[in-house]
Amino acid sequence: MRQWLVGRRLVRHTGWRPTDTLVRALGAGFALVVAGTVLHQLPLVLIGVPLLVSGLITPRPSGSPTVTPVRHAETVDSGGTGTVTVEVRPGDGAAFTAVRLPVTGRSGVGPVHLLPAAAGALRARIRWGHWGRSEYLRADHLLASDDGLFVYGPVVGRVAQHTVLPPIEPLPGASLPPRAAGLVGAHRSRRPGDGMELRDIRPFQQGDRLRRIDWRVSLRAAAARGGALVPGTLHVRERYAEADADLVLALDTTVDVDTDLARWSELGQRPDARRGGSLDLGVRAAASLAAAFLRQGDRVSYVDLVNARLGVPVGSGRRQLELVRHALVRSGERVTGGGEPVLRAGQVPLGATVIVLSPFLVDSLVDLTARAARRGNLVIAIDVLPEGLLADTATPWGDAVRTILLAEQRMRLAALADQGVLVLRRDAAASIGLLRRHREARRGVRR
């Protein structure tokens, strides 16, 4: 590390600088010439003179080499691939280039590659892995002349970061219960209106539009009365109005736990989400659900149950999906292992469907979810606790702790079910089917 810092300081002031090899060659040649002259030993002089002369006549490379990363997109999709490009201008006299480049299958800025010094572009193919914000390129570099007698660097490159958005799993579409306000949208409401689904056929009334007349029924009614369209024979089709539907995705960021109970004591000590942990499962499910419902025209909002400022207000469209995915990444960077979860009534539109994603390890999450259900909203609880918890083998109480923890969690989920909350386990796709069945059941009750 000390040599690296010294090298950076020297290159800032002198550019190309001699290496220890050149300095030692000059010193050894001078010492041999002096020793051979004093001791009258011609072999020492013959050995020392070539070293001294070659070191003195070696030309110093000229120019200022540059290694410049090409700017890439700051936002990428998890699981995708891309090419990282670095432009190299070695200048005159450079023979070798050592540059740090990322490699496929390895996270971070990658190892140092030794390459011939040639002007052009260096490209590395990489795959965007785990979602989150990370460093993917830092083009540290060092250039050397022939035989490594002069070097330029080492130079620490500028760090390039990008945001890897959570992956989106394809989910089937499903109808949400429409919210009470609004008469324009993608889902059938309880009100009559100008939708597509037939509600009833009734006699014509004053104020009905002529285009709503069902002529087949009207003609049959007229035929029963002698064939004349007299008052009482005209009938109209009454349809259900189509209304907007709102979905609120509420993510529990109080904890981020994985399958190893021995590491649960490290809560709040990690800068990012654990792969395969509860937060990772919750973020992936939330991103997929947001994409599925926004794709069919619904309105979606996102709520961080601990950091309210990271939430996204209700909206629709492609831009709303990008806002939600970015907010999920920011939430994954701020897991503190504490904080009181809050879901205020103002964060949930009237009549919206609420999906709470949590491992439900604390009672406060149960109370929060139950209160949302008591307000009259349809609430779905998705348990994102990882499967196959491993007991802490460092203590004889490991198995007992795991058994008690799972028993307490089952009691919390049972309590939610008693409050009318629909409970699912780690399956975002199942929530789609459950919503569809719930919707159909409500239609059957109304009929």
Coordinates of C-alpha atoms in Angstrom, one line a residue:
M1 CA 0.0 0.0 0.0
R2 CA 2.8 2.4 0.8
Q3 CA 4.5 1.8 -2.5
W4 CA 1.2 2.4 -4.3
L5 CA 0.7 5.7 -2.6
V6 CA 4.3 6.7 -3.3
G7 CA 3.8 5.8 -6.9
R8 CA 0.6 7.9 -7.2
R9 CA 2.5 10.9 -5.7
L10 CA 5.4 10.5 -8.1
V11 CA 3.3 10.1 -11.2
R12 CA 1.4 13.3 -10.3
H13 CA 4.6 15.3 -10.3
T14 CA 6.9 13.6 -12.8
G15 CA 4.8 11.5 -15.2
W16 CA 7.0 8.7 -16.4
R17 CA 9.5 7.6 -13.7
P18 CA 12.3 5.1 -13.5
T19 CA 11.7 1.8 -11.8
D20 CA 13.8 0.2 -9.2
T21 CA 15.3 -2.0 -11.9
L22 CA 16.8 1.0 -13.7
V23 CA 18.0 2.6 -10.5
R24 CA 19.7 -0.7 -9.4
A25 CA 21.3 -1.2 -12.8
L26 CA 22.8 2.3 -12.7
G27 CA 24.0 1.8 -9.2
A28 CA 25.4 -1.6 -9.8
G29 CA 27.2 -0.5 -13.0
F30 CA 28.7 2.6 -11.3
A31 CA 29.8 0.5 -8.3
L32 CA 31.5 -2.1 -10.5
V33 CA 33.3 0.5 -12.6
V34 CA 34.6 2.2 -9.5
A35 CA 35.6 -1.0 -7.8
G36 CA 37.3 -2.3 -11.0
T37 CA 39.2 1.0 -11.3
V38 CA 40.3 1.1 -7.7
L39 CA 41.2 -2.6 -7.5
H40 CA 42.6 -2.6 -11.1
Q41 CA 40.2 -5.4 -12.0
L42 CA 39.3 -5.2 -15.7
P43 CA 36.6 -7.8 -15.5
L44 CA 34.6 -5.7 -13.1
V45 CA 34.9 -2.7 -15.4
L46 CA 33.8 -4.7 -18.4
I47 CA 30.7 -5.9 -16.5
G48 CA 29.8 -2.5 -15.0
V49 CA 30.2 -0.4 -18.1
P50 CA 27.4 -2.0 -20.1
L51 CA 25.0 -1.7 -17.2
L52 CA 25.9 1.9 -16.7
V53 CA 25.8 2.9 -20.3
S54 CA 22.6 1.0 -21.1
G55 CA 20.9 2.7 -18.2
L56 CA 22.0 6.2 -19.2
I57 CA 21.1 5.9 -22.9
T58 CA 17.6 4.3 -22.3
P59 CA 15.1 6.9 -23.6
R60 CA 12.4 8.0 -21.3
P61 CA 8.9 7.5 -22.8
S62 CA 7.1 10.7 -23.7
G63 CA 3.5 11.7 -23.6
S64 CA 0.8 11.3 -21.0
P65 CA -1.1 8.0 -21.3
T66 CA -4.8 8.0 -20.7
V67 CA -7.2 5.2 -19.8
T68 CA -10.7 6.5 -20.0
P69 CA -13.9 4.4 -19.2
V70 CA -16.7 4.9 -21.7
R71 CA -19.9 6.1 -19.9
H72 CA -22.5 3.4 -19.6
A73 CA -26.1 3.3 -18.5
E74 CA -26.5 4.0 -14.8
T75 CA -29.6 1.7 -14.5
V76 CA -29.6 -1.9 -15.7
D77 CA -31.9 -4.9 -15.2
S78 CA -30.9 -7.8 -13.0
G79 CA -29.9 -10.9 -15.0
G80 CA -29.0 -8.9 -18.1
T81 CA -25.7 -8.7 -19.8
G82 CA -23.6 -5.8 -21.1
T83 CA -20.2 -4.7 -22.3
V84 CA -17.9 -2.5 -20.4
T85 CA -15.5 -0.4 -22.6
V86 CA -12.3 1.3 -21.7
E87 CA -10.4 3.6 -24.1
V88 CA -6.6 3.3 -23.9
R89 CA -4.2 5.9 -25.3
P90 CA -0.7 4.7 -24.2
G91 CA 1.4 7.4 -25.8
D92 CA 4.9 6.9 -27.2
G93 CA 7.3 4.4 -25.6
A94 CA 4.8 2.3 -23.7
A95 CA 5.1 -1.4 -24.2
F96 CA 2.7 -2.9 -21.6
T97 CA -0.5 -1.9 -20.0
A98 CA -1.8 -3.3 -16.7
V99 CA -5.5 -2.4 -16.3
R100 CA -8.3 -3.5 -14.0
L101 CA -11.3 -4.9 -15.7
P102 CA -14.4 -6.7 -14.5
V103 CA -15.0 -10.4 -15.5
T104 CA -18.1 -12.4 -16.0
G105 CA -19.2 -14.4 -13.0
R106 CA -17.3 -12.2 -10.4
S107 CA -18.8 -9.2 -8.7
G108 CA -16.9 -6.0 -8.2
V109 CA -14.3 -4.2 -10.2
G110 CA -12.4 -7.3 -11.2
P111 CA -8.7 -8.3 -11.4
V112 CA -5.8 -6.6 -13.1
H113 CA -5.1 -7.7 -16.7
L114 CA -1.6 -7.4 -18.3
L115 CA -1.9 -6.5 -22.0
P116 CA 0.3 -5.1 -24.8
A117 CA 0.2 -1.3 -24.9
A118 CA -1.9 -0.4 -28.0
A119 CA -4.3 2.4 -28.7
G120 CA -7.8 1.3 -28.9
A121 CA -10.8 0.0 -26.8
L122 CA -10.7 -2.7 -24.2
R123 CA -14.0 -4.5 -23.8
A124 CA -15.2 -6.8 -21.1
R125 CA -18.5 -8.7 -21.1
I126 CA -20.2 -8.8 -17.8
R127 CA -23.5 -10.0 -16.4
W128 CA -25.6 -7.9 -14.0
G129 CA -26.2 -10.1 -11.0
H130 CA -27.8 -9.3 -7.7
W131 CA -30.1 -6.2 -7.6
G132 CA -28.8 -3.1 -5.7
R133 CA -26.4 -0.3 -6.2
S134 CA -22.8 -1.5 -6.7
E135 CA -19.4 -0.7 -8.2
Y136 CA -18.8 -2.4 -11.5
L137 CA -15.8 -0.6 -12.9
R138 CA -12.6 1.1 -11.6
A139 CA -10.0 1.3 -14.3
D140 CA -6.9 1.3 -12.2
H141 CA -3.9 1.2 -14.6
L142 CA -0.2 1.2 -15.0
L143 CA 1.9 1.4 -18.1
A144 CA 5.5 0.3 -18.6
S145 CA 8.2 0.7 -21.2
D146 CA 10.4 -2.0 -22.7
D147 CA 12.1 -4.2 -20.0
G148 CA 10.0 -2.4 -17.4
L149 CA 12.6 0.4 -16.9
F150 CA 10.1 3.2 -16.8
V151 CA 6.5 3.1 -15.6
Y152 CA 3.6 5.5 -15.6
G153 CA 1.4 5.0 -12.5
P154 CA -0.1 3.2 -10.8
V155 CA -3.2 5.4 -11.3
V156 CA -6.4 4.7 -9.4
G157 CA -9.3 5.0 -11.8
R158 CA -12.6 6.7 -11.1
V159 CA -15.2 4.5 -9.7
A160 CA -18.3 3.8 -11.8
Q161 CA -21.5 2.7 -10.1
H162 CA -24.8 1.5 -11.4
T163 CA -28.2 0.6 -10.1
V164 CA -29.3 -3.0 -10.8
L165 CA -33.0 -3.1 -10.7
P166 CA -34.9 -6.1 -9.1
P167 CA -35.9 -8.8 -11.6
I168 CA -39.4 -9.1 -12.8
E169 CA -41.0 -12.5 -12.9
P170 CA -43.9 -13.0 -15.3
L171 CA -47.1 -13.3 -13.4
P172 CA -50.7 -13.9 -14.6
G173 CA -53.1 -11.0 -14.7
A174 CA -55.9 -10.7 -12.1
S175 CA -58.7 -8.2 -11.4
L176 CA -58.4 -6.1 -8.3
P177 CA -61.5 -4.9 -6.5
P178 CA -62.3 -1.5 -7.9
R179 CA -61.9 1.5 -5.6
A180 CA -65.1 3.4 -4.7
A181 CA -64.2 6.6 -6.5
G182 CA -64.0 7.0 -10.3
L183 CA -66.0 5.6 -13.2
V184 CA -63.2 5.2 -15.8
G185 CA -60.8 2.3 -15.5
A186 CA -60.0 -1.3 -16.4
H187 CA -62.2 -3.2 -13.8
R188 CA -65.9 -3.6 -13.3
S189 CA -67.4 -1.6 -10.5
R190 CA -70.7 -2.2 -8.6
R191 CA -72.3 0.8 -10.3
P192 CA -74.2 0.8 -13.5
G193 CA -72.5 2.7 -16.4
D194 CA -70.9 2.3 -19.8
G195 CA -68.7 -0.7 -19.3
M196 CA -68.5 -3.9 -21.2
E197 CA -70.1 -6.4 -18.8
L198 CA -73.8 -6.9 -18.8
R199 CA -75.6 -6.1 -15.6
D200 CA -79.3 -6.3 -16.4
I201 CA -82.0 -5.8 -19.0
R202 CA -84.8 -3.6 -17.9
P203 CA -87.7 -1.5 -19.4
F204 CA -86.8 1.8 -21.0
Q205 CA -86.9 4.8 -18.7
Q206 CA -86.8 8.5 -19.3
G207 CA -83.1 9.6 -19.8
D208 CA -81.9 6.3 -21.2
R209 CA -79.8 6.5 -24.4
L210 CA -81.3 5.1 -27.6
R211 CA -78.1 3.2 -28.3
R212 CA -78.7 1.1 -25.2
I213 CA -82.0 -0.4 -26.5
D214 CA -81.9 -4.2 -26.8
W215 CA -84.0 -4.6 -30.0
R216 CA -84.3 -8.3 -29.8
V217 CA -85.9 -8.2 -26.3
S218 CA -88.0 -5.1 -27.3
L219 CA -89.4 -6.8 -30.5
R220 CA -90.3 -10.0 -28.5
A221 CA -92.1 -7.8 -25.9
A222 CA -93.9 -6.0 -28.7
A223 CA -94.9 -9.3 -30.4
A224 CA -96.5 -10.4 -27.1
R225 CA -98.6 -7.2 -27.2
G226 CA -99.8 -7.4 -30.8
G227 CA -96.7 -6.3 -32.6
A228 CA -96.8 -2.6 -31.8
L229 CA -93.9 -0.8 -30.0
V230 CA -96.0 0.7 -27.3
P231 CA -94.8 2.1 -24.0
G232 CA -93.4 -0.7 -21.8
T233 CA -92.2 -2.8 -24.7
L234 CA -88.8 -1.1 -25.2
H235 CA -86.0 -2.6 -23.1
V236 CA -82.4 -1.4 -22.6
R237 CA -79.2 -3.2 -21.7
E238 CA -77.7 -2.0 -18.4
R239 CA -74.0 -2.6 -17.9
Y240 CA -71.5 -2.2 -15.1
A241 CA -69.3 0.8 -15.0
E242 CA -65.5 0.3 -15.2
A243 CA -63.5 1.9 -12.4
D244 CA -59.9 2.2 -11.4
A245 CA -58.2 -0.2 -9.0
D246 CA -55.5 0.7 -6.6
L247 CA -52.8 -1.6 -5.2
V248 CA -50.5 -0.7 -2.3
L249 CA -47.3 -2.7 -1.9
A250 CA -46.1 -2.4 1.7
L251 CA -42.6 -3.8 2.4
D252 CA -41.2 -4.6 5.8
T253 CA -37.6 -3.3 6.0
T254 CA -37.2 -3.6 9.8
V255 CA -35.1 -6.8 9.4
D256 CA -33.3 -8.8 6.8
V257 CA -32.9 -12.4 7.8
D258 CA -31.7 -15.5 5.9
T259 CA -31.8 -19.2 6.8
D260 CA -28.9 -19.2 9.2
L261 CA -30.2 -18.2 12.7
A262 CA -26.6 -17.8 13.9
R263 CA -26.2 -14.7 11.7
W264 CA -29.4 -13.0 12.8
S265 CA -27.4 -11.1 15.4
E266 CA -25.8 -9.2 12.5
L267 CA -29.0 -7.3 11.7
G268 CA -28.3 -3.8 10.6
Q269 CA -24.6 -4.4 10.0
R270 CA -24.8 -5.0 6.3
P271 CA -24.8 -2.3 3.6
D272 CA -27.0 -4.3 1.2
A273 CA -29.7 -7.0 1.3
R274 CA -28.7 -10.7 1.8
R275 CA -29.1 -12.9 -1.2
G276 CA -32.0 -15.2 -0.6
G277 CA -32.9 -13.4 2.6
S278 CA -36.3 -12.1 3.6
L279 CA -35.7 -8.6 2.1
D280 CA -34.5 -10.1 -1.2
L281 CA -37.6 -12.2 -1.5
G282 CA -39.8 -9.3 -0.6
V283 CA -38.2 -6.9 -3.1
R284 CA -38.4 -9.5 -5.9
A285 CA -42.1 -10.2 -5.2
A286 CA -43.0 -6.6 -4.9
A287 CA -41.3 -5.7 -8.3
S288 CA -43.1 -8.6 -10.0
L289 CA -46.5 -7.7 -8.5
A290 CA -46.1 -4.1 -9.5
A291 CA -45.2 -5.0 -13.1
A292 CA -48.1 -7.4 -13.3
F293 CA -50.8 -5.0 -12.2
L294 CA -49.4 -1.9 -13.9
R295 CA -49.3 -3.9 -17.1
Q296 CA -53.1 -4.3 -17.0
G297 CA -53.7 -0.6 -16.3
D298 CA -54.1 -0.6 -12.5
R299 CA -52.6 2.1 -10.2
V300 CA -49.8 1.0 -7.9
S301 CA -48.1 2.7 -4.9
Y302 CA -45.2 1.6 -2.8
V303 CA -44.8 2.1 1.0
D304 CA -41.6 1.4 3.0
L305 CA -43.0 0.6 6.4
V306 CA -40.0 2.1 8.2
N307 CA -38.7 4.8 5.9
A308 CA -41.8 6.7 4.7
R309 CA -39.9 9.1 2.6
L310 CA -38.8 6.2 0.3
G311 CA -42.3 5.5 -0.7
V312 CA -43.8 6.1 -4.1
P313 CA -47.3 7.8 -4.5
V314 CA -50.0 6.0 -6.4
G315 CA -49.5 6.1 -10.2
S316 CA -49.7 4.0 -13.4
G317 CA -47.7 3.3 -16.5
R318 CA -44.2 2.3 -17.3
R319 CA -42.6 5.2 -15.5
Q320 CA -44.4 4.2 -12.3
L321 CA -42.8 0.8 -12.5
E322 CA -39.4 2.3 -12.8
L323 CA -40.0 4.5 -9.8
V324 CA -41.2 1.6 -7.7
R325 CA -38.1 -0.5 -8.6
H326 CA -35.7 2.3 -7.8
A327 CA -37.5 2.8 -4.5
L328 CA -37.1 -0.9 -3.7
V329 CA -33.4 -0.7 -4.3
R330 CA -33.1 2.3 -2.0
S331 CA -35.1 0.5 0.7
G332 CA -32.6 -2.5 0.4
E333 CA -29.8 -0.1 1.3
R334 CA -31.3 1.2 4.5
V335 CA -32.1 -1.9 6.7
T336 CA -31.1 -0.8 10.2
G337 CA -32.5 -3.7 12.2
G338 CA -34.9 -1.5 14.1
G339 CA -37.6 1.1 13.8
E340 CA -41.3 1.0 14.4
P341 CA -43.3 0.0 11.2
V342 CA -46.0 2.5 10.3
L343 CA -48.8 2.3 7.7
R344 CA -50.9 5.4 8.0
A345 CA -54.4 5.7 6.6
G346 CA -53.3 8.5 4.3
Q347 CA -50.9 6.1 2.6
V348 CA -53.8 3.8 1.5
P349 CA -56.4 5.1 -0.9
L350 CA -60.0 4.4 -0.2
G351 CA -60.9 0.9 -1.4
A352 CA -57.4 -0.1 -2.3
T353 CA -56.0 -3.6 -2.1
V354 CA -53.0 -3.8 0.3
I355 CA -50.2 -6.4 0.0
V356 CA -47.9 -6.5 3.0
L357 CA -44.6 -8.4 2.4
S358 CA -42.9 -9.3 5.7
P359 CA -41.4 -12.3 7.6
F360 CA -43.8 -11.3 10.5
L361 CA -41.2 -11.8 13.2
V362 CA -42.6 -9.1 15.4
D363 CA -46.1 -8.4 16.8
S364 CA -46.1 -4.8 15.5
L365 CA -46.4 -6.0 11.9
V366 CA -49.4 -8.1 12.8
D367 CA -51.1 -5.1 14.5
L368 CA -50.3 -2.9 11.5
T369 CA -51.7 -5.4 9.0
A370 CA -54.8 -6.1 11.0
R371 CA -55.6 -2.3 11.4
A372 CA -55.4 -2.0 7.6
A373 CA -57.9 -4.8 7.3
R374 CA -60.2 -3.2 9.8
R375 CA -60.3 0.0 7.8
G376 CA -62.3 -2.0 5.1
N377 CA -59.4 -2.7 2.7
L378 CA -58.7 -6.1 1.1
V379 CA -55.4 -7.0 2.7
I380 CA -53.0 -9.8 1.6
A381 CA -50.1 -10.8 3.8
I382 CA -47.2 -12.5 2.0
D383 CA -44.8 -14.3 4.4
V384 CA -41.2 -13.9 3.0
L385 CA -39.4 -15.7 5.8
P386 CA -36.9 -18.0 4.0
E387 CA -37.6 -21.7 4.0
G388 CA -35.4 -24.3 5.9
L389 CA -34.2 -22.2 8.8
L390 CA -30.9 -23.6 10.3
A391 CA -30.5 -23.8 14.0
D392 CA -27.4 -22.2 15.7
T393 CA -25.1 -25.1 16.4
A394 CA -22.9 -23.0 18.7
T395 CA -25.5 -23.2 21.5
P396 CA -27.4 -26.3 22.8
W397 CA -30.5 -24.2 22.6
G398 CA -30.4 -23.8 18.9
D399 CA -33.1 -26.3 18.0
A400 CA -35.4 -25.0 20.7
V401 CA -35.0 -21.4 19.6
R402 CA -35.8 -22.4 16.0
T403 CA -38.9 -24.3 17.1
I404 CA -40.2 -21.5 19.2
L405 CA -39.5 -18.9 16.6
L406 CA -41.5 -20.8 13.9
A407 CA -44.3 -21.5 16.3
E408 CA -44.6 -17.8 17.2
Q409 CA -44.6 -16.9 13.5
R410 CA -47.4 -19.4 12.8
M411 CA -49.5 -17.9 15.6
R412 CA -49.0 -14.4 14.2
L413 CA -50.2 -15.6 10.7
A414 CA -53.1 -17.4 12.2
A415 CA -54.1 -14.2 14.1
L416 CA -54.0 -12.3 10.8
A417 CA -56.2 -14.9 9.2
D418 CA -58.7 -14.5 12.0
Q419 CA -58.8 -10.8 11.3
G420 CA -59.8 -11.4 7.6
V421 CA -56.4 -11.0 6.2
L422 CA -55.5 -13.4 3.3
V423 CA -52.2 -15.1 4.2
L424 CA -49.8 -16.5 1.6
R425 CA -46.3 -17.9 2.0
R426 CA -43.5 -16.7 -0.2
D427 CA -45.5 -16.8 -3.4
A428 CA -46.3 -13.7 -5.4
A429 CA -48.0 -15.7 -8.2
A430 CA -50.3 -17.3 -5.6
S431 CA -51.5 -13.8 -4.7
I432 CA -52.7 -13.3 -8.2
G433 CA -54.8 -16.4 -8.2
L434 CA -56.1 -15.6 -4.7
L435 CA -57.2 -12.2 -5.9
R436 CA -58.9 -13.7 -8.9
R437 CA -60.8 -16.2 -6.7
H438 CA -61.7 -13.5 -4.2
R439 CA -63.1 -11.4 -7.0
E440 CA -65.1 -14.3 -8.4
A441 CA -66.5 -15.1 -4.9
R442 CA -67.6 -11.5 -4.5
R443 CA -69.4 -11.6 -7.8
G444 CA -71.2 -14.7 -6.8
V445 CA -72.4 -13.2 -3.6
R446 CA -73.8 -10.1 -5.5
R447 CA -75.6 -12.3 -8.0

